[in-house]
XYZ file of C-alpha atoms in Angstrom:
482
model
C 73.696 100.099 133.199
C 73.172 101.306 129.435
C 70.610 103.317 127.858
C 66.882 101.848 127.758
C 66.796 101.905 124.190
C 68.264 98.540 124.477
C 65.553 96.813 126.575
C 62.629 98.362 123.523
C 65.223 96.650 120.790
C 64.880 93.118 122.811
C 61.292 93.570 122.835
C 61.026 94.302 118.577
C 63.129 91.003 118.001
C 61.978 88.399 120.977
C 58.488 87.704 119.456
C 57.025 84.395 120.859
C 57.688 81.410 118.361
C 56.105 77.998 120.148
C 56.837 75.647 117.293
C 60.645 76.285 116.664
C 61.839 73.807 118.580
C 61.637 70.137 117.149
C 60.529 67.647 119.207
C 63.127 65.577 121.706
C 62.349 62.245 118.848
C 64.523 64.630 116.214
C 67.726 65.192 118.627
C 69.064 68.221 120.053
C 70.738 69.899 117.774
C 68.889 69.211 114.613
C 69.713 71.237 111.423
C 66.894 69.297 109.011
C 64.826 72.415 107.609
C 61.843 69.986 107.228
C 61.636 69.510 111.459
C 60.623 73.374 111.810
C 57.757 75.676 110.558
C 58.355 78.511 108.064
C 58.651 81.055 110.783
C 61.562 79.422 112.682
C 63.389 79.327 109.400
C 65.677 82.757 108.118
C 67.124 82.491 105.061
C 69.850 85.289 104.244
C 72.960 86.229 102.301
C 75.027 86.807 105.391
C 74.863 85.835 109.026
C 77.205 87.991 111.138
C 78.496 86.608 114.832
C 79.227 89.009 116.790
C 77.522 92.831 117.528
C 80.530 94.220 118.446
C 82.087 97.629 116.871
C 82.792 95.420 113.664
C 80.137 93.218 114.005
C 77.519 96.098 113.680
C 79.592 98.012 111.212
C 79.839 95.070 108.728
C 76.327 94.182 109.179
C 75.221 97.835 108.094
C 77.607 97.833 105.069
C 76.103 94.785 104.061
C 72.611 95.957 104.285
C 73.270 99.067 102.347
C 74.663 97.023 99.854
C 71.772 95.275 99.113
C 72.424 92.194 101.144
C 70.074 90.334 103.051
C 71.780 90.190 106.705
C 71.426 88.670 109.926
C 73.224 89.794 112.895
C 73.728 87.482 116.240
C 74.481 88.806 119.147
C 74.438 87.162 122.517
C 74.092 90.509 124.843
C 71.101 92.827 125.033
C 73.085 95.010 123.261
C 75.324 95.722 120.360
C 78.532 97.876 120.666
C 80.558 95.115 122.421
C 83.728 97.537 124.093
C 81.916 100.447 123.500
C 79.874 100.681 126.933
C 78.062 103.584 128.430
C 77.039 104.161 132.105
C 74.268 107.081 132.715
C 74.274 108.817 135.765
C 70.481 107.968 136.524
C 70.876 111.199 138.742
C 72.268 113.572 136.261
C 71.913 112.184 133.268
C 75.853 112.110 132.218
C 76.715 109.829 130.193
C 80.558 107.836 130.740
C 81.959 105.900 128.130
C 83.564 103.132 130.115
C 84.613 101.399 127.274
C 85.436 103.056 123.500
C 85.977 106.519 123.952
C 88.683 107.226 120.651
C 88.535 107.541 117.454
C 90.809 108.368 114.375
C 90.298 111.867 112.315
C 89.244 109.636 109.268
C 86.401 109.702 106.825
C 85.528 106.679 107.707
C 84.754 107.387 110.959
C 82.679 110.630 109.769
C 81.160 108.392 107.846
C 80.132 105.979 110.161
C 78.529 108.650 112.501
C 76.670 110.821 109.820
C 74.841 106.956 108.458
C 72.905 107.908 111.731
C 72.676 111.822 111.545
C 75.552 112.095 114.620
C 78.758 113.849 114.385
C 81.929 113.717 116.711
C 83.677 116.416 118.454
C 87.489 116.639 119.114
C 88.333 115.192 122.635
C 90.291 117.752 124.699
C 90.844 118.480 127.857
C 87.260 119.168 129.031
C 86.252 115.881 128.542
C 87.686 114.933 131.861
C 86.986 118.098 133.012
C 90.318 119.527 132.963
C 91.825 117.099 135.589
C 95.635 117.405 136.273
C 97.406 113.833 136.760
C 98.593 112.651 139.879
C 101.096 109.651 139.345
C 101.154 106.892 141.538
C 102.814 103.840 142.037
C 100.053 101.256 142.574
C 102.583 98.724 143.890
C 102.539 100.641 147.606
C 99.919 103.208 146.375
C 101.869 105.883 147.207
C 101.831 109.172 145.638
C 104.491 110.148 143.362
C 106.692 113.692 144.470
C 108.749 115.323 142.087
C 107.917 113.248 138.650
C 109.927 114.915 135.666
C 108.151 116.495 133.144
C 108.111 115.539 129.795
C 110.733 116.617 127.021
C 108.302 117.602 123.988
C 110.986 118.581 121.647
C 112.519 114.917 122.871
C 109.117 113.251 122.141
C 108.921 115.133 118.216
C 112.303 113.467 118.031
C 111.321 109.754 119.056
C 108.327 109.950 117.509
C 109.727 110.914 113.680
C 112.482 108.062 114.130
C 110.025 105.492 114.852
C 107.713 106.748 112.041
C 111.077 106.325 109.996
C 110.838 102.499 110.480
C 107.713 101.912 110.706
C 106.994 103.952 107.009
C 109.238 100.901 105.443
C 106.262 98.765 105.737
C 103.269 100.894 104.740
C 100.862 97.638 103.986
C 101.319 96.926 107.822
C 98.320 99.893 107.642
C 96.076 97.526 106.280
C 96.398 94.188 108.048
C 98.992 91.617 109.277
C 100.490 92.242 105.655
C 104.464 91.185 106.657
C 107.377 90.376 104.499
C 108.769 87.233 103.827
C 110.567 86.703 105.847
C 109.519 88.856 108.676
C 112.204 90.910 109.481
C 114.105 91.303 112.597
C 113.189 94.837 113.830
C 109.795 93.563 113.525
C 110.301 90.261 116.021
C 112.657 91.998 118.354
C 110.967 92.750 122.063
C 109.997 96.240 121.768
C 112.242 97.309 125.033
C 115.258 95.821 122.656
C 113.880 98.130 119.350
C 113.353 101.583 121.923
C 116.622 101.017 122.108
C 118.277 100.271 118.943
C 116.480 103.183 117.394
C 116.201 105.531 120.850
C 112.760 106.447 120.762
C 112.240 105.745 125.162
C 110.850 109.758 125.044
C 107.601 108.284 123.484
C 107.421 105.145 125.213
C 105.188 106.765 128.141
C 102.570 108.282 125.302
C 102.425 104.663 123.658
C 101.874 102.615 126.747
C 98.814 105.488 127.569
C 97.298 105.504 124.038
C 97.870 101.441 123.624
C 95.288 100.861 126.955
C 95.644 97.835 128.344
C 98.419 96.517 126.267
C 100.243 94.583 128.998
C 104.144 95.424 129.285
C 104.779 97.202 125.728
C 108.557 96.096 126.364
C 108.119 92.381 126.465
C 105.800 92.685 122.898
C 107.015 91.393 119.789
C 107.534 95.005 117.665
C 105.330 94.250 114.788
C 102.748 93.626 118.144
C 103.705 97.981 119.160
C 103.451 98.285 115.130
C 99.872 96.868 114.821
C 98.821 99.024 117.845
C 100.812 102.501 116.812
C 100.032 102.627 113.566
C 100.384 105.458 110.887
C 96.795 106.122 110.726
C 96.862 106.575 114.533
C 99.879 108.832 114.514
C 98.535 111.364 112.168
C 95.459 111.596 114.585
C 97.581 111.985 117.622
C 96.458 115.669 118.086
C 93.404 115.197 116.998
C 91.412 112.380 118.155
C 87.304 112.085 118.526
C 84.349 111.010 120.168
C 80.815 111.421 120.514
C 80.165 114.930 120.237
C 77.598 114.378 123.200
C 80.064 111.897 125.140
C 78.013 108.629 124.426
C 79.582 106.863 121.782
C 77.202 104.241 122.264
C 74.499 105.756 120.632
C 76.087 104.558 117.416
C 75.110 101.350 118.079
C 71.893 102.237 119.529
C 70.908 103.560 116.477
C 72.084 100.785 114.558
C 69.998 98.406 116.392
C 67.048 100.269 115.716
C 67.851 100.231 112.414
C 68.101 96.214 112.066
C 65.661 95.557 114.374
C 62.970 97.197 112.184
C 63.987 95.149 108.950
C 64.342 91.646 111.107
C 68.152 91.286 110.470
C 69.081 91.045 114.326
C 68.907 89.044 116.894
C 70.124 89.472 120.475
C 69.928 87.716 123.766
C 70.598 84.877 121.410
C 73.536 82.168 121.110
C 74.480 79.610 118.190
C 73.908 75.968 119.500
C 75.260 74.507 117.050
C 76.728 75.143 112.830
C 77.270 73.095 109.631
C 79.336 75.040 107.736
C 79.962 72.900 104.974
C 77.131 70.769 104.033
C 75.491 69.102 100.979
C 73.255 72.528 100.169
C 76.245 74.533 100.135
C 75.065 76.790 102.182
C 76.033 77.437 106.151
C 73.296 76.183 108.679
C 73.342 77.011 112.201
C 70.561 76.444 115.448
C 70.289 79.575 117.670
C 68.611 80.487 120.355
C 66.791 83.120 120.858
C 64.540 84.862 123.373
C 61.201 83.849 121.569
C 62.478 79.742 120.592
C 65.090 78.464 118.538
C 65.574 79.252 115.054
C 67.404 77.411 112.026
C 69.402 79.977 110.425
C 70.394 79.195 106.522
C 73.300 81.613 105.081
C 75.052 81.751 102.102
C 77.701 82.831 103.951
C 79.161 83.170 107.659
C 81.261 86.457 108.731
C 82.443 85.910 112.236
C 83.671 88.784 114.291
C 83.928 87.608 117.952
C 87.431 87.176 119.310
C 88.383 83.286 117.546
C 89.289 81.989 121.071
C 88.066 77.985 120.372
C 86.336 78.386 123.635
C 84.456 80.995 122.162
C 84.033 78.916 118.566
C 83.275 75.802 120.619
C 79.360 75.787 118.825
C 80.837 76.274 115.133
C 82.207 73.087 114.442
C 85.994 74.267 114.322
C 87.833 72.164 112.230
C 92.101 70.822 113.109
C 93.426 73.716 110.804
C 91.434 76.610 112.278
C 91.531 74.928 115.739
C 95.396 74.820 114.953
C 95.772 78.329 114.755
C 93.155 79.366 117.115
C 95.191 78.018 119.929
C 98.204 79.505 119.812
C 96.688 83.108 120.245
C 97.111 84.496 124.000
C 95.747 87.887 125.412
C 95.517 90.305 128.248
C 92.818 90.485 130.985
C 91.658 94.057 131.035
C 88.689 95.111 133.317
C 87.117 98.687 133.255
C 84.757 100.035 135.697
C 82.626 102.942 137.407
C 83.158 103.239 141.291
C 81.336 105.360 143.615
C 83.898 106.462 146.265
C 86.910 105.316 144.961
C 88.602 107.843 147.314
C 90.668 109.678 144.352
C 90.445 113.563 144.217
C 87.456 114.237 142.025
C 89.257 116.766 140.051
C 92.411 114.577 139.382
C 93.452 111.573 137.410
C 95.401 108.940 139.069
C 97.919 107.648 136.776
C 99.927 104.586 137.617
C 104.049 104.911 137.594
C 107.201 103.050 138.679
C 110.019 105.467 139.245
C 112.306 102.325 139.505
C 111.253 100.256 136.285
C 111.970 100.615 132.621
C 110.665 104.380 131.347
C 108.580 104.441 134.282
C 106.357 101.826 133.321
C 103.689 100.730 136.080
C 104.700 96.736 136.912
C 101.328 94.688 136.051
C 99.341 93.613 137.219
C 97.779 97.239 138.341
C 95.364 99.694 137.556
C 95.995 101.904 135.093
C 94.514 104.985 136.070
C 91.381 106.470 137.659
C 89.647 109.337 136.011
C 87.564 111.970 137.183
C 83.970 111.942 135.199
C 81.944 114.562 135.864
C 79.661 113.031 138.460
C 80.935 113.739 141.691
C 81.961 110.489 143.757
C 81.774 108.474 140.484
C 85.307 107.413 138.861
C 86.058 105.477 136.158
C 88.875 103.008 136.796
C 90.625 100.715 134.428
C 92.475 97.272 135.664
C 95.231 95.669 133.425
C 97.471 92.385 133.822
C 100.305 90.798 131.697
C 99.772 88.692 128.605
C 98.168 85.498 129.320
C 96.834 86.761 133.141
C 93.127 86.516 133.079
C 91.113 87.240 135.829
C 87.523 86.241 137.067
C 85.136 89.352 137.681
C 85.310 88.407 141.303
C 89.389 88.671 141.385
C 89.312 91.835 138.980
C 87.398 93.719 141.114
C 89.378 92.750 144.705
C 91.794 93.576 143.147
C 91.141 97.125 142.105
C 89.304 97.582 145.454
C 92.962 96.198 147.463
C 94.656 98.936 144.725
C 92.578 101.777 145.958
C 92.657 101.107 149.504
C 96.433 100.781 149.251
C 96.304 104.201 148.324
C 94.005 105.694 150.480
C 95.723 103.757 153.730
C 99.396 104.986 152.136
C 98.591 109.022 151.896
C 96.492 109.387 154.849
C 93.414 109.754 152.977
C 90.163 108.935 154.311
C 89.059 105.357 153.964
C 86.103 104.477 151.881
C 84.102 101.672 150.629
C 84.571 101.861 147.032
C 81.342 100.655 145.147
C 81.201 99.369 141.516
C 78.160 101.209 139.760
C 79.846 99.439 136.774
C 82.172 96.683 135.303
C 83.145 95.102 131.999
C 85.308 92.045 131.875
C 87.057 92.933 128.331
C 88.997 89.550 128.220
C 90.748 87.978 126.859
C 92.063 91.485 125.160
C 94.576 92.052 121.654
C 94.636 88.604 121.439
C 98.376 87.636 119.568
C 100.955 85.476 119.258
C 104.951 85.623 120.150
C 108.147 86.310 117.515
C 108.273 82.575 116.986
C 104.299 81.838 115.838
C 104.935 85.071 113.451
C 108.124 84.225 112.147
C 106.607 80.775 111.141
C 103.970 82.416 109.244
C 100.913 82.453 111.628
C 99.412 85.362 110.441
C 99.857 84.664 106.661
C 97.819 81.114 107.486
C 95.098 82.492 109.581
C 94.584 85.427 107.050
C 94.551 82.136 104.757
C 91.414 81.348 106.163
C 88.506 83.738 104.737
C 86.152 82.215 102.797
C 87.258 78.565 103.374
C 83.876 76.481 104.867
C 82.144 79.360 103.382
C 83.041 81.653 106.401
C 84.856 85.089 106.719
C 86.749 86.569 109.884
C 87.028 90.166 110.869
C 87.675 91.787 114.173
C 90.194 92.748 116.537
C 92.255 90.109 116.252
C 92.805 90.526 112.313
C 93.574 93.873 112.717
C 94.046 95.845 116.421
C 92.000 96.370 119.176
C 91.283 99.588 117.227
C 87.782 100.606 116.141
C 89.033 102.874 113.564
C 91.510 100.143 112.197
C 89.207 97.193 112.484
C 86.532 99.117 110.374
C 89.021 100.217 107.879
C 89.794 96.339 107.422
C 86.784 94.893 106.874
C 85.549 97.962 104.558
C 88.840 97.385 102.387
C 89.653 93.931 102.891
C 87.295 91.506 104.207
C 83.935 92.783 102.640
C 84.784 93.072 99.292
C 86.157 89.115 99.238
C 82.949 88.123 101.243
C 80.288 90.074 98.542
C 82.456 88.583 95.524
C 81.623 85.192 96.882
C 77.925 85.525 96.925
């Protein structure tokens, strides 16, 4: 469940259009502007895939540039990871999805294009809860856990700031020397070592989220995620000053909504992307009929799985690269009796592994949110696991009940109130693929078959990081081209 703003955005955009669809005599998938009526036809600078964080964000920038924009997005909503649950009791929001951002003007920005502000998160955002550590494996409770070594962690920290500082245009994008060097292909376990940072290795693997096991990575993967931008936030990260970041995007949807440059509930059919007008044509479907879409030009933002591409007539080089990428299943949710201590964060440990690390699959941790019986829960497996909704949550349910059944606690039925599938997630490729120059031919791709590609995947997982990129990167190449 989301805010209701949503369901009023559906209704400005899914007005009833009976002649868009050509009849069965002029195929399927037609793209022939003279089979449909002036109102089944848009005609704009920029058609943007995708309403996720980036999706939305480039689609604004565009507008107040001047651009004509359309955005497609196959959900009711836009926001993508960013997902809020409110308590229909209370009224409390949860942000079961996005819930960080970087002390950057960008993000200030962002928020103050639609009159909201962010707050620093502390402590009373979970309301104060204490962690309990557990080890997921026989959901038993931790005993005598040693504390952390801050003076250690300052240490670890400034030595792996040392390295990573030798490659400052890593801060802007997949951006590597050629060649790549070898502190940068090395499993990360094998560079904790060689450069003894293992005191921060517990404060990466939390702030990463569902980053699989950090230690089998490729560095330059720990690099992307633990950036310099994020370090100097470290102390000083934020969120929604009223703990919904999703009214962002609420907002935002409003916005394009009003000027017709969205459309939601919708999917692309079918795309020429190179064609004899020179300009990109795609079928979609949308709530009121199908529409032919005509663009200059094509930004796509959704994760470049070719599943997900399978409608934009991928061609051997993109499908080429496409393939080789490989991510994590991660899986968040809201449960109503999970059974954990309502004041108390659940945070999963192995004693007996590497620096503690929980083995995967596992839950991460369950948090405490405010709303008494309600917990939010987040579900993580190793790179290339992925997970159906149904074996995500069994999964998380067999977790919790392991831990209830091994500390005595009473047994409940937990109940998800809310789930996200976020897969595949921080979609990447091994030391090999980037040694051999994967990321300097898939950057290779914007603006070939007049499209552009932005998103998590050419930057991080990172809201901050991914808007930073296609502000200072990606846009600029895209508007030149019009």
């Amino acid at each position: 469940m989301r805010l209701n703003t949503s369901v009023t955005i559906a209704g400005l955009i899914a007005l009833p259009i009976a002649v868009c669809s050509p009849g069965s005599t002029h195929g399927e998938y037609n793209l022939n502007p003279s089979h449909y009526g002036p109102d089944c036809i848009v005609d704009v600078d920029v058609a943007v895939i995708g309403g996720g964080s980036v999706g939305t964000y480039a689609a604004i920038q565009l507008k107040d540039q001047g651009k004509k924009v359309l955005l497609i997005e196959k959900k009711d909503r836009l926001g993508g990871h960013t997902e809020t649950y409110t308590d229909p009791e209370s009224g409390i929001p949860i942000d079961m999805g996005v819930k960080l951002y970087y002390d950057d003007p960008i993000v200030y920005d962002w928020y103050a294009r639609f009159n909201l502000t962010t707050s620093t998160l502390n402590v009373s955002v979970t309301g104060g809860a204490a962690p309990q550590y557990v080890d997921f494996r026989t959901g038993n409770i931790l005993q005598d856990v040693p504390a952390g070594n801050d003076t250690a962690l300052a240490a670890a920290l400034q030595r792996y700031s040392a390295v990573l500082a030798k490659y400052p245009q890593l801060e802007d994008g997949f951006f590597l020397p050629d060649p790549v060097p070898e502190d940068l292909l090395i499993p990360f376990g094998q560079f904790i070592e060689k450069y003894d940072i293992g005191a921060a290795v517990q404060l990466f693997f939390n702030i990463a989220g569902a980053f699989g096991d950090i230690l089998e990575l490729p560095t330059i993967q720990q690099f992307r995620a633990q950036s310099p931008g994020l370090l100097a936030t470290i102390s000083n990260f934020q969120t929604s000053s009223v703990m919904n970041n999703s009214l962002l995007f609420d907002k935002a949807a409003t916005e394009l909504a009003e000027v017709k440059s969205l459309l939601m509930s919708s999917k692309v059919l079918h795309t020429e992307r190179v064609g004899k007008s020179g300009s990109v044509k795609m079928l979609v479907e949308t709530p009121g009929g199908r529409k032919l879409v005509i663009a200059k030009k094509l930004l796509i933002t959704i994760p470049p799985t070719p599943a997900a591409l399978a409608n934009f007539d991928v061609n051997e080089e993109e499908l080429g690269i496409f393939s080789q990428l490989q991510g994590f299943g991660y899986y968040t949710s809201i449960i109503r009796n999970a059974g954990t201590p309502d004041n108390v964060t659940a945070q999963s440990l192995a004693l007996d592994q590497p620096y503690a690390l929980p083995a995967l699959p596992s839950i991460y941790n369950c948090n405490p949110t405010g709303v008494p019986s309600l917990s939010l829960c987040f579900y993580g497996t190793k790179l290339g696991q992925i997970l159906s909704d149904d074996e995500a949550k069994a999964a998380i349910v067999a977790d919790l009940k392991q831990y209830q059944a091994a500390n005595g606690l009473n047994a409940t039925e937990p109940e998800f109130v809310a789930f996200s599938n976020h897969s595949p997630y921080w979609l990447m490729v091994n030391s090999e693929a980037t040694k051999a120059g994967f990321y300097k031919e898939m950057y290779a791709l914007q603006g070939k078959r007049n499209t552009f590609w932005t998103g998590a995947t050419w930057r991080a997982q990172d809201s901050t990081a991914s808007w930073k990129f296609t502000k200072n990167i990606v846009l600029p190449a895209l508007v030149a081209s019009l």
